[in-house]
Coordinates of C-alpha atoms and ligand atoms in Angstrom, one line a residue:
M1 CA 7.7 117.1 -82.4
I2 CA 9.8 118.0 -85.4
E3 CA 8.6 116.1 -88.5
S4 CA 11.5 116.8 -90.9
V5 CA 14.4 114.4 -90.6
R6 CA 16.6 117.0 -92.2
V7 CA 15.9 119.5 -89.4
R8 CA 16.1 116.8 -86.7
L9 CA 19.5 115.6 -88.0
A10 CA 20.7 119.2 -88.3
L11 CA 19.6 119.9 -84.7
W12 CA 21.3 116.7 -83.4
H13 CA 24.4 117.7 -85.3
T14 CA 24.4 121.2 -83.8
A15 CA 23.8 119.8 -80.3
I16 CA 26.7 117.4 -80.6
V17 CA 29.0 120.1 -82.1
A18 CA 28.0 122.5 -79.3
I19 CA 28.9 119.9 -76.6
L20 CA 32.2 119.2 -78.4
L21 CA 33.0 122.9 -78.9
L22 CA 32.2 123.6 -75.3
A23 CA 34.4 120.8 -74.1
L24 CA 37.1 121.9 -76.5
T25 CA 37.1 125.6 -75.6
A26 CA 37.0 124.8 -71.9
G27 CA 39.8 122.3 -72.4
A28 CA 41.8 124.7 -74.5
Y29 CA 41.4 127.5 -71.9
R30 CA 42.4 125.2 -69.1
F31 CA 45.4 124.0 -71.0
I32 CA 46.5 127.6 -71.8
A33 CA 46.0 128.7 -68.2
E34 CA 47.9 125.7 -66.7
T35 CA 50.7 125.9 -69.3
T36 CA 51.3 129.6 -68.8
G37 CA 51.0 129.1 -65.0
R38 CA 53.6 126.3 -65.1
R39 CA 56.0 128.3 -67.3
F40 CA 55.5 131.3 -65.0
D41 CA 56.5 129.2 -62.0
Q42 CA 59.4 127.7 -63.9
Y43 CA 60.7 131.1 -64.8
L44 CA 60.5 132.3 -61.2
E45 CA 62.2 129.2 -59.9
E46 CA 65.0 129.4 -62.5
T47 CA 65.6 133.0 -61.8
G48 CA 65.5 132.4 -58.0
A49 CA 68.0 129.5 -58.4
A50 CA 70.4 131.7 -60.5
F51 CA 70.1 134.5 -57.9
R52 CA 70.8 132.0 -55.1
I53 CA 74.1 131.1 -56.8
E54 CA 75.0 134.7 -57.1
Y55 CA 74.0 135.4 -53.5
V56 CA 76.0 132.5 -52.2
A57 CA 79.0 133.7 -54.2
Q58 CA 78.7 137.2 -52.9
H59 CA 78.3 135.9 -49.3
Y60 CA 81.7 134.2 -49.6
Q61 CA 83.3 137.4 -50.5
S62 CA 81.5 139.5 -47.9
P63 CA 79.9 137.6 -45.0
N64 CA 77.6 140.5 -44.3
D65 CA 74.1 139.4 -45.2
F66 CA 72.9 142.8 -46.3
A67 CA 76.0 143.6 -48.3
A68 CA 76.0 140.2 -50.0
A69 CA 72.3 140.5 -50.8
T70 CA 72.7 144.1 -52.1
A71 CA 75.7 143.1 -54.2
A72 CA 73.8 140.2 -55.7
L73 CA 70.8 142.3 -56.4
T74 CA 72.8 144.9 -58.3
E75 CA 73.9 142.0 -60.6
F76 CA 70.3 141.0 -61.1
E77 CA 68.1 143.8 -62.3
F78 CA 64.7 142.9 -63.8
R79 CA 62.1 145.3 -65.0
D80 CA 59.3 142.9 -64.1
L81 CA 60.6 140.9 -61.1
D82 CA 60.8 141.6 -57.4
L83 CA 63.9 139.9 -56.0
G84 CA 65.1 139.6 -52.5
V85 CA 66.5 137.8 -49.5
M86 CA 64.4 137.2 -46.4
D87 CA 65.2 135.4 -43.1
L88 CA 63.1 132.6 -41.7
T89 CA 61.1 135.0 -39.6
G90 CA 59.9 136.7 -42.7
Q91 CA 62.1 139.9 -42.3
V92 CA 63.6 141.4 -45.4
V93 CA 67.4 141.2 -45.6
A94 CA 67.5 143.1 -48.9
M95 CA 64.9 143.5 -51.5
A96 CA 64.7 145.0 -55.0
T97 CA 61.3 145.7 -56.5
A98 CA 60.9 145.9 -60.3
P99 CA 61.5 149.4 -61.4
G100 CA 58.7 149.1 -64.0
E101 CA 56.1 148.4 -61.4
S102 CA 56.2 151.7 -59.6
Q103 CA 55.6 153.5 -62.9
A104 CA 52.2 154.6 -63.9
T105 CA 50.5 152.6 -66.6
G106 CA 47.9 154.8 -68.2
D107 CA 45.5 155.9 -65.5
E108 CA 46.4 153.1 -63.2
V109 CA 49.3 153.4 -60.8
I110 CA 50.8 150.1 -60.0
Q111 CA 51.8 149.8 -56.4
P112 CA 55.3 148.5 -55.5
F113 CA 55.6 145.0 -54.2
D114 CA 54.6 144.7 -50.5
P115 CA 56.6 141.8 -48.9
T116 CA 54.5 141.7 -45.7
A117 CA 52.2 138.9 -46.8
L118 CA 55.1 137.0 -48.2
G119 CA 57.0 137.4 -44.9
R120 CA 54.0 136.0 -43.0
F121 CA 53.9 133.0 -45.4
I122 CA 57.7 132.4 -44.8
A123 CA 57.3 132.7 -41.1
H124 CA 54.5 130.2 -41.0
S125 CA 56.0 127.7 -43.5
H126 CA 58.9 125.4 -43.1
I127 CA 60.6 125.9 -46.5
T128 CA 62.9 123.1 -47.4
A129 CA 62.5 123.1 -51.2
P130 CA 61.5 125.6 -53.9
E131 CA 57.8 126.5 -53.4
C132 CA 55.5 128.8 -55.4
V133 CA 52.5 130.6 -53.8
T134 CA 49.9 133.1 -55.0
L135 CA 49.5 136.0 -52.6
P136 CA 46.7 138.5 -52.6
D137 CA 47.7 142.1 -52.8
R138 CA 46.4 145.4 -53.9
R139 CA 47.6 144.8 -57.4
G140 CA 45.4 141.9 -58.1
G141 CA 47.6 139.1 -56.9
V142 CA 51.2 138.2 -57.0
R143 CA 53.0 134.9 -57.7
A144 CA 56.0 134.4 -55.5
C145 CA 58.6 131.6 -55.5
T146 CA 60.6 130.9 -52.4
L147 CA 63.9 128.9 -52.4
P148 CA 65.8 127.9 -49.2
V149 CA 69.5 128.7 -48.8
T150 CA 71.8 128.0 -45.8
M151 CA 75.2 129.6 -45.3
D152 CA 77.5 129.4 -42.3
G153 CA 74.7 127.6 -40.4
R154 CA 72.2 130.4 -41.0
S155 CA 69.1 129.9 -43.2
Y156 CA 67.6 132.4 -45.6
V157 CA 64.9 132.4 -48.2
I158 CA 65.5 133.7 -51.7
V159 CA 62.3 135.4 -52.9
V160 CA 61.3 136.0 -56.5
A161 CA 57.8 137.5 -57.1
R162 CA 56.0 138.8 -60.1
P163 CA 52.6 140.4 -60.3
L164 CA 49.9 138.3 -62.0
H165 CA 48.0 141.1 -63.7
N166 CA 49.7 140.7 -67.0
Q167 CA 49.0 137.0 -67.0
R168 CA 45.4 137.6 -65.9
A169 CA 45.0 140.1 -68.7
M170 CA 46.3 137.6 -71.2
L171 CA 43.9 134.9 -70.0
E172 CA 41.1 137.4 -70.1
S173 CA 41.9 138.1 -73.7
V174 CA 41.9 134.3 -74.4
R175 CA 38.5 134.0 -72.7
K176 CA 37.0 136.8 -74.7
A177 CA 38.4 135.3 -77.9
L178 CA 36.9 131.9 -77.1
I179 CA 33.6 133.4 -76.1
L180 CA 33.5 135.0 -79.5
I181 CA 34.7 131.9 -81.4
F182 CA 32.2 129.5 -79.7
P183 CA 28.9 131.0 -81.0
T184 CA 30.4 131.8 -84.4
A185 CA 31.6 128.2 -84.8
L186 CA 28.3 126.9 -83.6
V187 CA 26.3 128.9 -86.1
L188 CA 28.6 127.8 -88.9
A189 CA 28.4 124.2 -87.8
A190 CA 24.5 124.4 -87.7
I191 CA 24.4 125.9 -91.2
G192 CA 26.9 123.3 -92.5
G193 CA 25.0 120.5 -90.8
Y194 CA 21.8 121.5 -92.3
L195 CA 23.3 121.9 -95.8
L196 CA 25.0 118.6 -95.4
T197 CA 21.9 116.7 -94.3
R198 CA 19.9 118.3 -97.0
R199 CA 22.4 117.3 -99.6
S200 CA 22.9 113.8 -98.3
L201 CA 19.1 113.2 -98.0
S202 CA 18.3 114.6 -101.4
P203 CA 18.5 111.1 -103.1
V204 CA 15.9 109.9 -100.6
I205 CA 13.6 112.8 -101.4
A206 CA 14.0 112.2 -105.1
M207 CA 13.2 108.5 -104.5
T208 CA 10.1 109.4 -102.4
E209 CA 8.9 111.7 -105.2
H210 CA 9.6 109.1 -107.9
A211 CA 8.0 106.3 -105.8
S212 CA 4.9 108.3 -105.1
R213 CA 4.3 108.6 -108.8
I214 CA 4.3 104.8 -109.3
G215 CA 0.7 103.6 -109.2
A216 CA -1.2 100.4 -110.2
T217 CA -1.0 101.4 -113.9
T218 CA 2.7 102.3 -113.8
L219 CA 4.1 99.4 -111.9
H220 CA 6.6 98.8 -114.6
E221 CA 8.5 101.9 -113.6
R222 CA 11.6 101.6 -111.5
L223 CA 13.6 104.0 -109.3
P224 CA 16.8 105.3 -110.8
V225 CA 19.9 103.8 -109.2
P226 CA 22.8 106.2 -109.7
N227 CA 25.3 104.1 -107.6
A228 CA 24.3 100.6 -106.8
H229 CA 27.1 100.3 -104.2
D230 CA 26.2 103.1 -101.8
E231 CA 23.4 102.9 -99.2
Y232 CA 20.9 104.8 -101.4
G233 CA 21.7 102.6 -104.4
Q234 CA 21.1 99.5 -102.2
L235 CA 17.8 101.0 -101.0
A236 CA 16.7 101.8 -104.5
T237 CA 17.6 98.3 -105.6
V238 CA 15.7 96.8 -102.8
I239 CA 12.6 99.0 -103.6
N240 CA 12.9 98.1 -107.2
G241 CA 13.0 94.4 -106.3
L242 CA 9.9 94.9 -104.2
L243 CA 8.2 96.7 -107.2
T244 CA 9.1 93.8 -109.4
R245 CA 7.5 91.3 -106.9
I246 CA 4.4 93.6 -106.6
E247 CA 4.2 93.9 -110.3
S248 CA 4.4 90.1 -110.8
A249 CA 1.9 89.6 -108.0
F250 CA -0.4 92.1 -109.6
E251 CA 0.0 90.4 -112.9
Q252 CA -0.6 87.0 -111.4
Q253 CA -3.7 88.3 -109.7
R254 CA -5.0 89.9 -112.9
R255 CA -4.4 86.7 -114.8
F256 CA -6.0 84.7 -112.0
M257 CA -9.1 86.8 -112.1
A258 CA -9.2 86.6 -115.9
D259 CA -8.7 82.8 -116.0
A260 CA -11.1 82.3 -113.1
S261 CA -13.9 84.3 -114.8
H262 CA -13.2 82.5 -118.0
E263 CA -13.4 79.1 -116.4
L264 CA -16.6 80.0 -114.6
R265 CA -18.1 81.5 -117.7
T266 CA -17.9 78.3 -119.7
P267 CA -20.1 76.0 -117.5
I268 CA -22.5 78.9 -116.9
A269 CA -22.9 79.4 -120.6
I270 CA -23.5 75.7 -121.1
V271 CA -26.1 75.6 -118.4
R272 CA -27.8 78.6 -119.9
G273 CA -27.6 77.2 -123.4
E274 CA -29.1 73.9 -122.3
A275 CA -31.9 75.7 -120.4
D276 CA -32.6 77.9 -123.4
I277 CA -32.8 75.0 -125.8
A278 CA -35.0 73.0 -123.4
L279 CA -37.4 75.8 -123.1
A280 CA -37.3 77.0 -126.7
V281 CA -39.9 74.5 -127.9
P282 CA -42.9 73.6 -125.7
D283 CA -43.6 70.0 -124.9
R284 CA -40.3 68.5 -125.9
P285 CA -39.9 64.7 -125.5
H286 CA -39.2 63.5 -121.9
D287 CA -35.7 62.2 -122.9
D288 CA -34.6 65.7 -124.1
Y289 CA -35.4 67.2 -120.8
R290 CA -33.5 64.4 -119.0
E291 CA -30.5 64.9 -121.2
A292 CA -30.6 68.7 -120.7
L293 CA -30.9 68.2 -116.9
S294 CA -28.0 65.8 -116.8
V295 CA -25.8 68.3 -118.7
V296 CA -26.9 71.0 -116.2
R297 CA -26.0 68.7 -113.3
A298 CA -22.6 67.8 -114.8
E299 CA -21.8 71.5 -115.4
S300 CA -23.0 72.6 -112.0
R301 CA -20.7 69.9 -110.4
R302 CA -17.9 71.2 -112.5
L303 CA -18.8 74.7 -111.4
S304 CA -18.9 73.9 -107.7
R305 CA -15.5 72.0 -108.1
I306 CA -13.9 75.1 -109.7
V307 CA -15.4 77.4 -107.0
H308 CA -14.1 75.0 -104.3
D309 CA -10.6 74.9 -105.8
L310 CA -10.5 78.7 -106.3
F311 CA -11.6 79.2 -102.7
L312 CA -9.0 76.7 -101.5
L313 CA -6.2 78.5 -103.4
A314 CA -7.4 82.0 -102.3
R315 CA -7.3 80.9 -98.6
A316 CA -4.0 79.2 -99.2
D317 CA -2.6 82.5 -100.7
A318 CA -3.9 84.4 -97.8
G319 CA -2.4 81.9 -95.3
Q320 CA -5.8 81.2 -94.0
Q321 CA -6.2 77.6 -95.1
Q322 CA -5.6 75.7 -91.8
L323 CA -4.4 72.1 -92.1
Q324 CA -6.5 69.7 -90.0
L325 CA -3.6 67.7 -88.8
R326 CA -4.0 64.3 -87.5
Q327 CA -2.2 61.0 -87.8
F328 CA -3.3 58.6 -90.5
Y329 CA -1.9 55.8 -92.6
L330 CA -0.8 56.5 -96.2
D331 CA -1.3 52.9 -97.2
D332 CA -5.0 53.1 -96.1
L333 CA -5.5 56.4 -98.0
I334 CA -3.9 55.0 -101.1
A335 CA -6.2 52.0 -101.0
D336 CA -9.2 54.3 -100.7
C337 CA -8.2 56.5 -103.6
T338 CA -7.4 53.5 -105.8
R339 CA -10.8 52.1 -105.1
A340 CA -12.4 55.5 -105.9
A341 CA -10.5 55.7 -109.2
R342 CA -11.3 52.2 -110.2
S343 CA -14.6 53.0 -112.0
L344 CA -12.9 55.6 -114.2
A345 CA -10.1 53.2 -114.9
S346 CA -12.5 50.5 -116.0
R347 CA -14.5 52.9 -118.2
R348 CA -11.3 53.8 -120.0
G349 CA -10.2 50.2 -120.1
M350 CA -7.1 50.8 -118.1
R351 CA -5.3 48.7 -115.5
L352 CA -4.9 50.4 -112.2
T353 CA -2.6 48.7 -109.7
S354 CA -1.1 49.7 -106.4
N355 CA 2.1 48.6 -104.7
V356 CA 2.0 49.6 -101.1
P357 CA 3.8 48.2 -98.1
A358 CA 1.9 48.0 -94.8
E359 CA 1.8 50.8 -92.2
A360 CA 3.1 54.1 -93.4
A361 CA 2.1 56.6 -90.7
V362 CA 2.0 60.3 -91.5
C363 CA 0.7 63.4 -89.7
G364 CA -1.3 65.7 -92.0
D365 CA -4.6 66.8 -93.4
E366 CA -6.2 63.6 -94.7
D367 CA -8.8 65.3 -96.8
L368 CA -6.3 67.5 -98.6
M369 CA -4.0 64.6 -99.1
R370 CA -6.9 62.6 -100.5
Q371 CA -7.6 65.4 -103.0
L372 CA -3.9 65.4 -104.0
L373 CA -3.8 61.6 -104.6
L374 CA -7.1 61.6 -106.4
N375 CA -5.9 64.4 -108.7
L376 CA -2.7 62.5 -109.6
L377 CA -4.7 59.3 -110.3
D378 CA -7.4 61.2 -112.1
N379 CA -4.8 62.9 -114.4
A380 CA -3.0 59.6 -115.0
L381 CA -6.3 58.0 -116.0
K382 CA -7.5 61.0 -118.0
Y383 CA -4.3 61.7 -119.9
G384 CA -3.0 58.1 -120.0
S385 CA -3.6 56.0 -123.2
E386 CA -6.8 54.1 -123.3
G387 CA -6.2 50.5 -122.5
G388 CA -2.9 51.4 -120.8
A389 CA -1.8 51.0 -117.2
V390 CA -1.5 53.2 -114.1
E391 CA 0.4 52.3 -111.0
I392 CA 0.6 53.9 -107.6
S393 CA 3.4 52.8 -105.3
L394 CA 4.7 53.8 -102.0
C395 CA 8.1 53.4 -100.5
S396 CA 9.3 54.6 -97.1
E397 CA 12.9 55.6 -96.5
A398 CA 14.6 57.1 -93.5
G399 CA 12.6 60.1 -92.5
F400 CA 10.2 60.3 -95.5
H401 CA 7.7 58.5 -97.7
R402 CA 7.7 58.6 -101.4
I403 CA 4.5 58.0 -103.5
I404 CA 5.0 57.5 -107.2
V405 CA 2.1 57.6 -109.7
R406 CA 3.1 56.2 -113.1
D407 CA 1.1 56.0 -116.2
S408 CA 1.8 54.7 -119.7
G409 CA 0.3 57.7 -121.5
P410 CA 1.8 59.7 -124.3
G411 CA 3.9 61.8 -121.8
I412 CA 4.2 65.5 -121.3
P413 CA 6.3 67.5 -123.8
P414 CA 9.2 69.4 -122.1
E415 CA 7.7 72.9 -122.9
V416 CA 4.5 71.8 -121.3
A417 CA 6.1 70.1 -118.3
T418 CA 7.5 73.4 -117.1
R419 CA 3.9 74.9 -116.8
I420 CA 1.7 72.0 -115.6
F421 CA 1.9 73.2 -112.0
D422 CA 0.8 76.8 -113.0
R423 CA -2.7 77.7 -112.1
F424 CA -5.3 77.3 -114.9
Y425 CA -2.7 75.7 -117.2
R426 CA -4.1 72.9 -119.3
G427 CA -2.0 71.2 -121.9
D428 CA -3.3 70.6 -125.4
G429 CA -4.0 67.0 -124.8
S430 CA -6.4 67.9 -122.0
R431 CA -9.0 68.9 -124.6
D432 CA -9.4 65.3 -125.8
A433 CA -9.5 64.2 -122.1
V434 CA -12.4 66.6 -121.6
S435 CA -14.6 65.0 -124.2
T436 CA -13.7 61.5 -123.0
V437 CA -14.7 62.2 -119.4
Q438 CA -17.5 64.6 -120.1
T439 CA -19.6 61.9 -121.8
H440 CA -19.5 59.9 -118.6
D441 CA -21.1 62.7 -116.6
D442 CA -19.3 62.0 -113.3
A443 CA -17.4 63.8 -110.6
H444 CA -14.2 63.6 -112.6
G445 CA -15.3 66.2 -115.0
V446 CA -13.1 68.4 -117.1
G447 CA -10.6 70.2 -114.9
A448 CA -9.9 73.9 -114.8
G449 CA -6.1 73.4 -114.7
L450 CA -6.0 73.9 -110.9
G451 CA -5.5 70.3 -109.9
L452 CA -1.7 70.2 -109.9
A453 CA -1.3 73.7 -108.5
I454 CA -3.4 72.6 -105.5
A455 CA -1.6 69.3 -105.3
R456 CA 1.8 71.0 -105.1
W457 CA 0.5 73.5 -102.5
V458 CA -0.8 70.6 -100.4
A459 CA 2.5 68.7 -100.6
E460 CA 4.5 71.8 -99.7
A461 CA 2.1 72.7 -96.8
H462 CA 3.0 69.3 -95.4
G463 CA 6.7 70.0 -95.7
G464 CA 7.0 67.8 -98.7
S465 CA 7.3 68.2 -102.5
L466 CA 5.6 67.1 -105.7
V467 CA 7.5 66.9 -108.9
L468 CA 7.1 65.4 -112.4
A469 CA 10.1 63.1 -112.1
R470 CA 10.0 61.7 -115.6
S471 CA 8.0 61.9 -118.7
S472 CA 8.5 60.4 -122.1
T473 CA 6.4 58.8 -124.9
A474 CA 6.4 55.8 -122.6
G475 CA 4.5 57.6 -119.9
S476 CA 4.8 60.0 -117.0
E477 CA 5.9 59.6 -113.4
F478 CA 4.8 62.0 -110.6
V479 CA 6.7 61.8 -107.3
L480 CA 5.2 63.0 -104.0
T481 CA 7.6 63.1 -101.1
L482 CA 6.3 63.5 -97.5
P483 CA 8.1 63.6 -94.2
A484 CA 7.4 60.5 -92.1
M485 CA 6.2 60.8 -88.6
A486 CA 8.9 60.7 -86.0
S487 CA 8.5 57.4 -84.2
Ligands
LIG1 P1 -6.5 69.6 -115.3 O1 -6.3 68.2 -115.1 O2 -7.7 70.1 -114.7 O3 -6.3 70.1 -116.7 P2 -4.1 69.8 -113.8 O4 -3.5 70.9 -113.0 O5 -4.4 68.6 -113.0 O6 -5.3 70.4 -114.5 O7 -3.1 69.4 -114.9 C1 -2.5 70.4 -115.7 C2 -2.1 69.9 -117.1 O8 -1.0 69.0 -116.9 C3 -3.2 69.0 -117.7 O9 -4.1 69.9 -118.5 C4 -2.4 68.1 -118.6 O10 -2.0 68.8 -119.8 C5 -1.1 67.9 -117.9 N1 -1.0 66.6 -117.2 C6 -1.2 66.4 -115.9 N2 -1.0 65.1 -115.5 C7 -0.7 64.5 -116.7 C8 -0.4 63.2 -117.0 N3 -0.4 62.2 -116.1 N4 -0.1 62.9 -118.3 C9 -0.1 63.9 -119.3 N5 -0.4 65.2 -119.0 C10 -0.7 65.5 -117.7

């Protein structure tokens, strides 16, 4: 198996050129042979027709066949043609062989025309129209043309013949020339093909060398694009696009790792710090130990929530997070989530209301959907103003359900709004929310900035969307749209 594309292409090119050349030379040879043969016959026929006119004219003057034929023959004298008149039995009336034929040509002595074979042909054929025939003879073949002529009720055949050796010699020269031209042209085509493929593939080789130098630390490098409109330019552009995506995925991954380890380090440091303080002095009061343990418990909950979220996102990224699809009712789920968030709402002195019509069936992963709604409610209660209001409402329209979570908080500034769905992103206001919630030591601990990223993924995995529809100093409004179940 030939590994090099260059060599493979050059070989293919040579094979195709060889087939074409073969067909071309064979075609050219055939064309030359047929054309010269046709011209040859035409010449014989025209000469025969002219001689026939002369013979007829002479016959009118002297009705003697032999005398008329001899007289006509003296008018027509050719160096390279045998000319004569024969009767229908193939007997020669009069015949003039070409004077040049009986002369010696070098060592070879050309024999004069022998009309015997032609006579046999005439005797066995019924000649009514001009006809050409090739007859074998000792001279390497002769081409003869026979033309019928009738005078005074008697029929004769005008005969014009010419040896084929000259024509055969010419065709032999053509054959030799073609046999010489064929391999020469083939070798030139092979060399040309190789040089051409080498030249046309050189941008690919340059790209390969350049691309092989790009590693994890040089992902910012790009392939040169000499001409963006040709195929190589388009290939380089596509590879560059791919490199850009790989670079940003690398960067995302790197940031994700850095953020994740940072988020994990904080609760671990708190747990260690609490344990160190608790153990630093022997026999501390009982309440101190309880307080330390409750901090440890809150932080380990936070830790396990972060680990759970990270695991979920990692599986989602790898396409391994399977949705446990089943039919459920959004109104029931909203009622459950509202109930769960009520204690946080009352701790913050906030009014939590829901506005949900009955029976909104969807098909989806109920646990993930619950996590999504709890996150929206949790955020609305965490970041909403103390004593304010949060409302969750559901409306169903043709083909989809829309869930709106509204709060009366301070809102999200536009520059923050563009980033809240990013992983590990937490707005400035979230710091205050941390302290508020932390003191309560419950499951709604401080987030790692993963909640909305997961919520959006869940919405999209269900064929829906999650957006921040509105945010101002009067509050924020998140809208979740989900496809309804086909009834
Ligand atoms: P977390 O709540 O853990 O910080 P999220 O991904 O749920 O992470 O939210 C990201 C950020 O979006 C929050 O830190 C906060 O700044 C902002 N945010 C989310 N919901 C609201 C809201 N209802 N009001 C104001 N800010 C919000």
